[in-house]
Coordinates of C-alpha atoms in Angstrom, one line a residue:
X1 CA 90.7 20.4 164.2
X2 CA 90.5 22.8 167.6
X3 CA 92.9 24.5 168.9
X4 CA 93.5 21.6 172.0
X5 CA 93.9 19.0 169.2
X6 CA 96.3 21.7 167.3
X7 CA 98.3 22.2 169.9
X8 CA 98.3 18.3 171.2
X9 CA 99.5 17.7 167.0
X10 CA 102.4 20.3 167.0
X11 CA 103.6 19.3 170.5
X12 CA 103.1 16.1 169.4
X13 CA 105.4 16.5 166.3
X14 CA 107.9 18.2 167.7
X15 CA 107.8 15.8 170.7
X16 CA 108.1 13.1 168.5
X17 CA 111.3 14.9 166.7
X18 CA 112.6 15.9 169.5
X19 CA 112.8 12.7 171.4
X20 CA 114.8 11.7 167.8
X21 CA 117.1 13.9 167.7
X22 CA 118.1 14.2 172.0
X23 CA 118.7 10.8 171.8
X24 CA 120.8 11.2 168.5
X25 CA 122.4 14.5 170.2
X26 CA 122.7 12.6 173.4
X27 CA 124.6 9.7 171.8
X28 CA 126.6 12.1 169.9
X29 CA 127.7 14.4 173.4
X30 CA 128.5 10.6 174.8
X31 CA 130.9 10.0 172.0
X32 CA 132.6 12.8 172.5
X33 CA 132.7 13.4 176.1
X34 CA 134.1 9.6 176.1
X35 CA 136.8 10.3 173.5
X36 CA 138.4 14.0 174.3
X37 CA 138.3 13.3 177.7
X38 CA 138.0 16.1 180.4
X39 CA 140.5 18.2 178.8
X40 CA 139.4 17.7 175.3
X41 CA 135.7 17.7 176.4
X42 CA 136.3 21.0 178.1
X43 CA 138.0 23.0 175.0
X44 CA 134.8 21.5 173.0
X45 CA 132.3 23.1 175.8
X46 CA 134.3 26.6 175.8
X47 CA 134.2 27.0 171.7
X48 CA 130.8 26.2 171.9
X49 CA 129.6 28.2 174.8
X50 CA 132.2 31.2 173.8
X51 CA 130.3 31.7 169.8
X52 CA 127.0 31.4 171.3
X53 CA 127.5 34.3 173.4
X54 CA 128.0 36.2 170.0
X55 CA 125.5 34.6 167.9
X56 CA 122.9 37.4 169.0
X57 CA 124.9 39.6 166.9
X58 CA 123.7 37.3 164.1
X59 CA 119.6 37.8 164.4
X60 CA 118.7 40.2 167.1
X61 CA 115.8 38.5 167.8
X62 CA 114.3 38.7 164.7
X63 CA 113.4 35.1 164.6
X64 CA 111.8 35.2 167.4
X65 CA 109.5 38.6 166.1
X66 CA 108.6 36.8 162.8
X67 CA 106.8 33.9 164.8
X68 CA 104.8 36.5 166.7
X69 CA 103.8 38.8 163.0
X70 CA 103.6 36.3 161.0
X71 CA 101.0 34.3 162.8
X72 CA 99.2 37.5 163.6
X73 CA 99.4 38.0 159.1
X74 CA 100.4 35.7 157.4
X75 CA 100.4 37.9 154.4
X76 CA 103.4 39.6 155.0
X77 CA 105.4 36.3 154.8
X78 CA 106.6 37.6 151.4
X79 CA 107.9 41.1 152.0
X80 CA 109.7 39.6 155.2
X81 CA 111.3 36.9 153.5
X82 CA 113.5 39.0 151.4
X83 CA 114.0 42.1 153.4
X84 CA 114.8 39.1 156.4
X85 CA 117.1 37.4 154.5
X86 CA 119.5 40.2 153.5
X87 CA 119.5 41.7 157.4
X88 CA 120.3 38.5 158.1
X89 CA 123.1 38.1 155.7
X90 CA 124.6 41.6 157.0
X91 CA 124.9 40.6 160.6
X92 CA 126.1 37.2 160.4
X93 CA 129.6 39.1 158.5
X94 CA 129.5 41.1 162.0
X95 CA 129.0 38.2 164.1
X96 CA 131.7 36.3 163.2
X97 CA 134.3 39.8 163.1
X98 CA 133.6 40.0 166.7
X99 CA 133.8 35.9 167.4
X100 CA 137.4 36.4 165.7
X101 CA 138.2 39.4 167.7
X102 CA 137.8 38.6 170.8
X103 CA 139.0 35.4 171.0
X104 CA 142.4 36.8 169.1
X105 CA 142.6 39.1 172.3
X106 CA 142.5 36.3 174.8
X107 CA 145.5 34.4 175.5
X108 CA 144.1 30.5 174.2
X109 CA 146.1 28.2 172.3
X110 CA 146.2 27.8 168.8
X111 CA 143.7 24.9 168.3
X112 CA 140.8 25.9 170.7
X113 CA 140.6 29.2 168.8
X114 CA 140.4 27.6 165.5
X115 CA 137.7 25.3 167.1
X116 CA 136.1 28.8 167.9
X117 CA 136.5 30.1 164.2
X118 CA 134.6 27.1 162.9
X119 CA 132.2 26.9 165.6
X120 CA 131.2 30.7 165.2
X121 CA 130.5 29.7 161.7
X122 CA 128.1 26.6 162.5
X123 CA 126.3 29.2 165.0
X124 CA 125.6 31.7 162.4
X125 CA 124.7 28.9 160.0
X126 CA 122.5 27.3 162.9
X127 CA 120.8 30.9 163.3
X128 CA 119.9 31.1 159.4
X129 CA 118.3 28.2 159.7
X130 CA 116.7 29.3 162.2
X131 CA 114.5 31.8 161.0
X132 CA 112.8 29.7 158.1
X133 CA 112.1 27.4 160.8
X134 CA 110.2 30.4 163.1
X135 CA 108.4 30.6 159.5
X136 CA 107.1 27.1 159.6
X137 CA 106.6 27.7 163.6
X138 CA 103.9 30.5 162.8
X139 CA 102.4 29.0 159.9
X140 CA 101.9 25.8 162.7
X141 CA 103.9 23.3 160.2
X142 CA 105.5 22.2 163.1
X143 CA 106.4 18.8 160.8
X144 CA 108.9 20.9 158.5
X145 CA 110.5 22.1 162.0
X146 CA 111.0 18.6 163.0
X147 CA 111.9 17.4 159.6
X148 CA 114.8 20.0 159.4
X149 CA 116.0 19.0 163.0
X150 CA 116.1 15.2 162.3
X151 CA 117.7 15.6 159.3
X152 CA 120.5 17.4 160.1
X153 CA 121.2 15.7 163.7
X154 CA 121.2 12.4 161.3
X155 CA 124.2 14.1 158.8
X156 CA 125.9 15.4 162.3
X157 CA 125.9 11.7 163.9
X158 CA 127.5 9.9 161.0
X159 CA 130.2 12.6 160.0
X160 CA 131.1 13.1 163.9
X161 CA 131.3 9.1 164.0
X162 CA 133.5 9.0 161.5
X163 CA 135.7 11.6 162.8
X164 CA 136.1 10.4 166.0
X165 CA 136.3 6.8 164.3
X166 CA 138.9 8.0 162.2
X167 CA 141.3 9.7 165.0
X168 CA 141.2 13.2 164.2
X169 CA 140.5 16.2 167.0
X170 CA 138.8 18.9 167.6
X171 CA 139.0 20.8 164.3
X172 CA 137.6 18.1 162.2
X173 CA 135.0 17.4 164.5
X174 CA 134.6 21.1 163.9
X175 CA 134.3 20.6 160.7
X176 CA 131.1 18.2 160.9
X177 CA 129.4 20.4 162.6
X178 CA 129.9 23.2 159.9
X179 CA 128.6 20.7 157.2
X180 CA 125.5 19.7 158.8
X181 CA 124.8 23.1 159.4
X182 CA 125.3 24.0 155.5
X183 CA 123.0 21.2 155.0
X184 CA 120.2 22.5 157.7
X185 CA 120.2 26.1 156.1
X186 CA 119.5 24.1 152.9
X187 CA 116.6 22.2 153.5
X188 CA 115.0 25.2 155.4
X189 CA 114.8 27.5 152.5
X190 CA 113.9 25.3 150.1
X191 CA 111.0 24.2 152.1
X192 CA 110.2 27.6 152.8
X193 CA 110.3 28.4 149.2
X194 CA 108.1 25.2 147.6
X195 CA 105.5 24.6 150.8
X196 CA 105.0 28.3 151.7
X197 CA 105.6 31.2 150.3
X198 CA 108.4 33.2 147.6
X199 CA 110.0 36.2 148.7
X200 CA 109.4 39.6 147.3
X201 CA 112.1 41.2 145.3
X202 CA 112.2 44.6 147.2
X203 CA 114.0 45.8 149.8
X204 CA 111.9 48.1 152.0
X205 CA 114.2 49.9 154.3
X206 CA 111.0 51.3 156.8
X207 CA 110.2 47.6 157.1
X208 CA 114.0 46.8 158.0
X209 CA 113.8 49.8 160.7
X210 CA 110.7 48.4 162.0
X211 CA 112.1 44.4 162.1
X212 CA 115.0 45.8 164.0
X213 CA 113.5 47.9 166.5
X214 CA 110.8 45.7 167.2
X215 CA 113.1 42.6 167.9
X216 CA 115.7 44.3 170.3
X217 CA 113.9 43.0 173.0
X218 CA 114.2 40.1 171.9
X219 CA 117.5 40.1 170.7
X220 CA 118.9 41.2 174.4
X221 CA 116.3 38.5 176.1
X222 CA 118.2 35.9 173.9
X223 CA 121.6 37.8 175.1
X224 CA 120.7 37.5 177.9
X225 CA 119.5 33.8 177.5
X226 CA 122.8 32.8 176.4
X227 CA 125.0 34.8 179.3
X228 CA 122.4 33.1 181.5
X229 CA 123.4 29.3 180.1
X230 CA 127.2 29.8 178.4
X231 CA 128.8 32.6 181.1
X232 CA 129.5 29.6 183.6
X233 CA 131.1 27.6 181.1
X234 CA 133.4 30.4 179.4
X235 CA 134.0 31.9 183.2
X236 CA 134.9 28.4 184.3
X237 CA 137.3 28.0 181.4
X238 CA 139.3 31.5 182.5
X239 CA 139.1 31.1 185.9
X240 CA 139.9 27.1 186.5
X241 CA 141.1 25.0 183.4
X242 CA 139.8 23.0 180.6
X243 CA 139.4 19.8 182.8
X244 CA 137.1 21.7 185.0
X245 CA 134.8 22.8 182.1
X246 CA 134.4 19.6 180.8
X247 CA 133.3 17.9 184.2
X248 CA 131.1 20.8 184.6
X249 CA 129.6 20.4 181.3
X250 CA 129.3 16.7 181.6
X251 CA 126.8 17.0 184.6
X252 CA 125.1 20.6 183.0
X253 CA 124.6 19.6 179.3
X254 CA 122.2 16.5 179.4
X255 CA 120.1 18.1 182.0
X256 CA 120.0 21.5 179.8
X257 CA 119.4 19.6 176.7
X258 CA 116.5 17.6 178.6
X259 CA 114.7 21.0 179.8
X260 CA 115.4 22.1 177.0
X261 CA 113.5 19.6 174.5
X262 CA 110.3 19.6 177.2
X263 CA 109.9 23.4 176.8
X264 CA 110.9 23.5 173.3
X265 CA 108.3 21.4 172.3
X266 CA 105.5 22.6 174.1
X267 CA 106.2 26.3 174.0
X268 CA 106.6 26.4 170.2
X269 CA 103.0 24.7 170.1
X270 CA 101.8 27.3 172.2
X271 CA 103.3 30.3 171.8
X272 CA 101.8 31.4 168.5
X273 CA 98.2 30.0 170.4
X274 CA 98.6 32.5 172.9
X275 CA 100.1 35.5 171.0
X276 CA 97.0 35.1 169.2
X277 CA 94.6 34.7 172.4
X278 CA 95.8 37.7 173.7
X279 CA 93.8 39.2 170.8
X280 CA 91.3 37.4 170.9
X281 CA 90.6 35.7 174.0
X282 CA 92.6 37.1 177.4
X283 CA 90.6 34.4 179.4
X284 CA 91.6 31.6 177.2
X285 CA 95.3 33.0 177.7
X286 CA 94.9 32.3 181.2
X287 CA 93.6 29.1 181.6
X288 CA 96.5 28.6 178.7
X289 CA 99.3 29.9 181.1
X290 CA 97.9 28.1 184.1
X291 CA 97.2 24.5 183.1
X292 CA 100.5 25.1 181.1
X293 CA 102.6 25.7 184.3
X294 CA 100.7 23.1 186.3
X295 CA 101.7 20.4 183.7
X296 CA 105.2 21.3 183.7
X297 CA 105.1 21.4 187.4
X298 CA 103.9 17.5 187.0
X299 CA 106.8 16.6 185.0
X300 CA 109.5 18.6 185.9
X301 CA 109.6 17.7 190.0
X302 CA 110.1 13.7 189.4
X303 CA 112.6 14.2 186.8
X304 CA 114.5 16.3 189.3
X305 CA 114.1 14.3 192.1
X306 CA 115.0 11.1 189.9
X307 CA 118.6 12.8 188.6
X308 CA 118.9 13.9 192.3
X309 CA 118.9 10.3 193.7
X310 CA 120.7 8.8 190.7
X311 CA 122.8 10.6 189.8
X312 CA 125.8 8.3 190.2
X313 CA 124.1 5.8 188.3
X314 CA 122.9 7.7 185.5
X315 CA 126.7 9.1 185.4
X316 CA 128.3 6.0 185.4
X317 CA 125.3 5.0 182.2
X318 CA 126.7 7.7 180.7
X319 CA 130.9 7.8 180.9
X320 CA 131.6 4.7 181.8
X321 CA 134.5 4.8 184.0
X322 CA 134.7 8.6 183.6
X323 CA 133.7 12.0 185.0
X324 CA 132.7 10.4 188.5
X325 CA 133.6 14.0 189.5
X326 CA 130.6 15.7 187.5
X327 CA 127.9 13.3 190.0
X328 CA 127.8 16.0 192.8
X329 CA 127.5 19.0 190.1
X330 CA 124.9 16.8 188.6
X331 CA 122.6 16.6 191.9
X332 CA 122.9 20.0 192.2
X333 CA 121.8 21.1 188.6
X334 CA 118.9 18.9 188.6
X335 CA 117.3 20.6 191.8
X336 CA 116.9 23.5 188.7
X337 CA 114.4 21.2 186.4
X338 CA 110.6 21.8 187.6
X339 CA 111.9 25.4 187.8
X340 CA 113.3 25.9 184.6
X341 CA 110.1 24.1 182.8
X342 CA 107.4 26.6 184.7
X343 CA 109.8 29.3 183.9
X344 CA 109.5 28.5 180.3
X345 CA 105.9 29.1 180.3
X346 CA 105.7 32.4 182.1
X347 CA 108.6 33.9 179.8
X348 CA 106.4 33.3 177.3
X349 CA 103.4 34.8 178.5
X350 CA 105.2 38.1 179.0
X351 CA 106.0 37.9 175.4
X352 CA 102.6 36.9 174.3
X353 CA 101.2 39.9 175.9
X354 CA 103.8 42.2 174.1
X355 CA 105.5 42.3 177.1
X356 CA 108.8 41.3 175.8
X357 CA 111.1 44.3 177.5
X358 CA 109.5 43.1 180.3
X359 CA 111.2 39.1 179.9
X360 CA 114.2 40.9 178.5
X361 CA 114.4 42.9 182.0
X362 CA 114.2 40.2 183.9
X363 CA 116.5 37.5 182.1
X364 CA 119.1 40.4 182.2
X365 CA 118.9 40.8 185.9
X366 CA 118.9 36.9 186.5
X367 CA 121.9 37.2 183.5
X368 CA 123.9 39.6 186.0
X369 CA 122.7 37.9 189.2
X370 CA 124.5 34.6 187.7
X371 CA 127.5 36.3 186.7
X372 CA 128.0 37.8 190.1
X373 CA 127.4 34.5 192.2
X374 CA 129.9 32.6 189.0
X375 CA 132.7 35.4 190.1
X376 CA 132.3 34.6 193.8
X377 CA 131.7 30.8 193.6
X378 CA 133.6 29.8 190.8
X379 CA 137.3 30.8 192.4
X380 CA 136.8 28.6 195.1
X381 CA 134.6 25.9 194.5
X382 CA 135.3 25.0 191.0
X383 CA 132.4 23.6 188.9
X384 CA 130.7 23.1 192.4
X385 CA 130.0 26.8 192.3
X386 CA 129.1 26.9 188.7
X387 CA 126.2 24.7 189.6
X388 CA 124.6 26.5 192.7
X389 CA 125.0 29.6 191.0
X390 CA 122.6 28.0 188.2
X391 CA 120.3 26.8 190.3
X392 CA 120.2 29.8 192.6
X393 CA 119.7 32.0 189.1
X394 CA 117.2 30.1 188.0
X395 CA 115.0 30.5 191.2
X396 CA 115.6 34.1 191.0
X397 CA 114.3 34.3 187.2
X398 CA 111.2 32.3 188.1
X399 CA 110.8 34.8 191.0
X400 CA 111.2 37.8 189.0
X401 CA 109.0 37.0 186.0
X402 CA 105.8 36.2 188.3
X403 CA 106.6 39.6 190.0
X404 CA 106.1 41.2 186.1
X405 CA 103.4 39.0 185.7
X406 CA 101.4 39.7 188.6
X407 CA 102.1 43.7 188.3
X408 CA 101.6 44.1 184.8
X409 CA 98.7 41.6 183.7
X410 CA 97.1 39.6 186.8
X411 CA 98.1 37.8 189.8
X412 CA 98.4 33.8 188.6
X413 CA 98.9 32.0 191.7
X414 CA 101.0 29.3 190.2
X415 CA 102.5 27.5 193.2
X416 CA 98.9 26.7 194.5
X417 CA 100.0 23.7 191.7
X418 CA 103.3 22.7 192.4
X419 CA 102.6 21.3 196.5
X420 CA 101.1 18.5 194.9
X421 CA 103.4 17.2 192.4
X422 CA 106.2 17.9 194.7
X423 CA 104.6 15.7 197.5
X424 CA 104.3 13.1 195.2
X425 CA 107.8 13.1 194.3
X426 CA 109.2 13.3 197.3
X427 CA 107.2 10.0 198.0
X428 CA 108.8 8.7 194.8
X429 CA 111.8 9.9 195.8
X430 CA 111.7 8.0 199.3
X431 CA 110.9 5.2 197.1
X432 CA 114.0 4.7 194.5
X433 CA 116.2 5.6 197.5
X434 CA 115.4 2.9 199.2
X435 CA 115.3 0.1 196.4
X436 CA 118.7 1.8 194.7
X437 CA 120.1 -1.3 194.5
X438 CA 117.5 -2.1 191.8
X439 CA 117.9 -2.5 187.9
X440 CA 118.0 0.9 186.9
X441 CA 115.4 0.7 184.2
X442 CA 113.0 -1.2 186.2
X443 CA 113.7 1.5 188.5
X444 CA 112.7 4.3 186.7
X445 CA 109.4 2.5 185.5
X446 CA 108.1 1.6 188.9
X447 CA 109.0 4.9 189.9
X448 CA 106.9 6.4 187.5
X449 CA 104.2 4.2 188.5
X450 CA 104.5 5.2 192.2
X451 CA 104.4 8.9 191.1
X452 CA 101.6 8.6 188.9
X453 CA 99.2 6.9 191.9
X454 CA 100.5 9.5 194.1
X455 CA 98.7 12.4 192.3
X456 CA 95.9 10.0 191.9
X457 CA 95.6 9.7 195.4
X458 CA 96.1 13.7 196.4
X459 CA 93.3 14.7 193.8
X460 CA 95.8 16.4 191.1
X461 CA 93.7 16.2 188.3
X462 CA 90.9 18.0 188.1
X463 CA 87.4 17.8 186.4
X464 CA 88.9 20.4 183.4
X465 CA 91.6 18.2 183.4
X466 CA 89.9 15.1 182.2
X467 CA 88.1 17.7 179.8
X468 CA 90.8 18.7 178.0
X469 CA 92.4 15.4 177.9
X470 CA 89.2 14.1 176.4
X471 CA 89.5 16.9 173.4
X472 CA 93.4 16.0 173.0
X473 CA 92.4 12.4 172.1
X474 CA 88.8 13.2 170.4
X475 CA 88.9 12.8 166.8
X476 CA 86.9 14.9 164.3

């Protein structure tokens, strides 16, 4: 198997899982956006978006650090598996005393910061699972990954149905999630353990120095990742109500989880590919980074355009009768969607070139730039402001990692590949507007057609296209 038909496999099983388990997730946000109600929805969003800004303290980026050694030697996936563990083990106590901390200094009823308390706990439990599941990422046994994921998304749909079902709140639903994450940690070791490798019995304090050091860039890039996704929602909470959070979160949350499970997918696939190319192959690692960021390009500017001009629809598909607020904040966030795919694939160059301080810096200024347009907009326009400052942050990140880029490893003209697609959804854009009144399904397919023979007819795909295309489906 080459490394095309690799790379079309593991994005092709994580694709596969990840369809499963949005859709699973998806239904599950529904249910509970549906029954809590703004309010309700809204105390959910905060407890959720308030631990993951602590859950750093849990890992440090060492997850992410593993992928990158481990696929450069695998050898070492003994020694790291112990000493890994225990680190791990240490930080998650500290994690959660600053989750209960801080949210004991802040003036929130009783029952949101009990939701906090057990949600801090499924986020540490979440990020031990985690870092088998960077094991199976650098081995590229992307199936255990997804296995993991659609297991414990099944266990979380069924107990949540049942709690919401049943009539209880918050805390029990709470409780669900703790449960499934018990189960998640589970499975992942003992996959680890029977389909990879044991651990080492010995603790080897130079390698924990090393581990530590080497993933606080990292650590702050995810930080930062977090301030950069939760801050509006946790901002919105102190500076409006929970009502205002929870339309917010209605509109930002599918359209997060959505970019989130494009780049997910492919950027696992790849990422070990191109830590490794950067070894071995810098000119491979280009064409990598460029075709990458083209093909995002081609999927992230119809989906945009398509949540822009349907947003009411897709809304109203989604709530029912509810959160008709959340269309406008919707049309904004989904002008952030081509931009937050590309942006997925240049982050990850600058860590494939061991040029992770470098992502760290810049998600930490586009961290701070969103805080300080959240301050200014949020007071006055509500969850209105919340979603231009996203959009306006995440232009700034993509703007600031091609600077890096450019200065650091070579100038990648990127947007040389984004007129086209965005011509051709613009055209499709033009075309759902005016046939709104359409079935919405029907809608979506013939918009997709009418997208698809637009970059037909402006030459998108090139000869090396086709090429690679014909390697993705070769077999032998």
């Amino acid at each position: 198997m080459n490394t095309v038909q690799r790379i079309a496999k593991n994005t092709g099983v994580l694709g596969i899982s990840q369809v499963i388990t949005s859709i699973l997730g998806f239904f599950l946000l529904i249910c509970i956006a549906r029954y809590l109600g703004e309010a309700g929805f809204g105390k959910y969003s905060f407890a959720v978006s308030f631990t993951a800004l602590f859950i750093i303290f849990a890992d440090l980026g060492i997850s992410q650090l593993i992928i990158r050694e481990l696929a450069r030697n695998k050898e070492l996936t003994d020694e790291y598996l112990t000493n890994v563990s225990v680190i791990k083990l240490l930080l998650s106590f500290l994690a959660f005393a600053l989750i209960a901390l801080t949210i004991n200094l802040m003036d929130f009823p009783q029952d949101t910061t009990y939701a906090v308390y057990f949600f801090g706990v499924y986020m540490i439990l979440t990020s031990f699972a985690l870092t088998f599941r960077s094991i199976f990422q650098a081995y590229e046994r992307m199936e255990y990954d997804a296995a993991v994921m659609v297991i414990e998304k099944i266990i979380l749909i069924i107990l949540v149905l049942f709690v919401l079902i049943s009539g209880y709140g918050l805390i029990e639903l709470a409780y669900a999630y703790v449960f499934a994450g018990i189960v998640a940690v589970v499975i992942s070791i003992y996959i680890v353990l029977v389909k990879i490798a044991k651990p080492k019995p010995t603790i080897n304090l130079l390698l924990w120095k090393m581990l530590i050091v080497g993933s606080i860039p990292f650590g702050l890039n995810a930080l930062f990742g977090v301030l950069f996704f939760k801050i509006d929602t946790v901002m919105l909470s102190v500076f409006k109500d929970d009502a205002a959070v929870g339309i917010y979160n209605a509109a930002y949350v599918p359209l997060l989880a959505l970019t989130g499970i494009i780049s997910g997918m492919v950027v696992s696939a790849l990422y070990p590919v191109m830590s490794r190319y950067f070894i071995s192959s810098k000119d491979s690692l280009e064409t990598f980074t460029v075709l990458s960021s083209k093909y995002m390009a081609i999927i992230g500017f119809p989906i945009g355009m398509g949540c822009f001009v349907l947003a009411d629809r897709f809304i109203a598909l989604f709530y029912l009768d509810q959160y008709s607020a959340s269309i406008i904040a919707f049309q904004i966030l989904a002008l952030f969607i081509p931009i937050r795919l590309v942006s997925s694939i240049t982050g990850t160059l600058l860590t494939s070139i061991n040029k992770q301080s470098l992502r760290t810096v810049s998600v930490g200024l586009s961290a701070l730039f969103n805080i300080v347009l959240n301050a200014v907009m949020i007071p006055c326009l509500s969850y209105v402001g919340a979603s231009i400052a996203t959009v306006l942050s995440e232009v700034f990140l993509y703007f600031v990692f091609i600077y890096f880029i450019n200065k650091h490893y070579k100038k990648l003209e990127l947007y040389k590949h984004f007129i086209k697609p965005l011509i051709a959804s613009l055209v499709m854009g033009g075309f759902v507007f005016y046939f709104i009144g359409v079935n919405l399904f029907l809608l979506i397919l013939l918009a997709a057609f009418v997208y698809f023979m637009m970059l037909l007819l402006l030459r998108t795909f090139t000869q090396e296209d086709k090429d690679i295309f014909k390697q993705v489906v070769k077999r032998g």
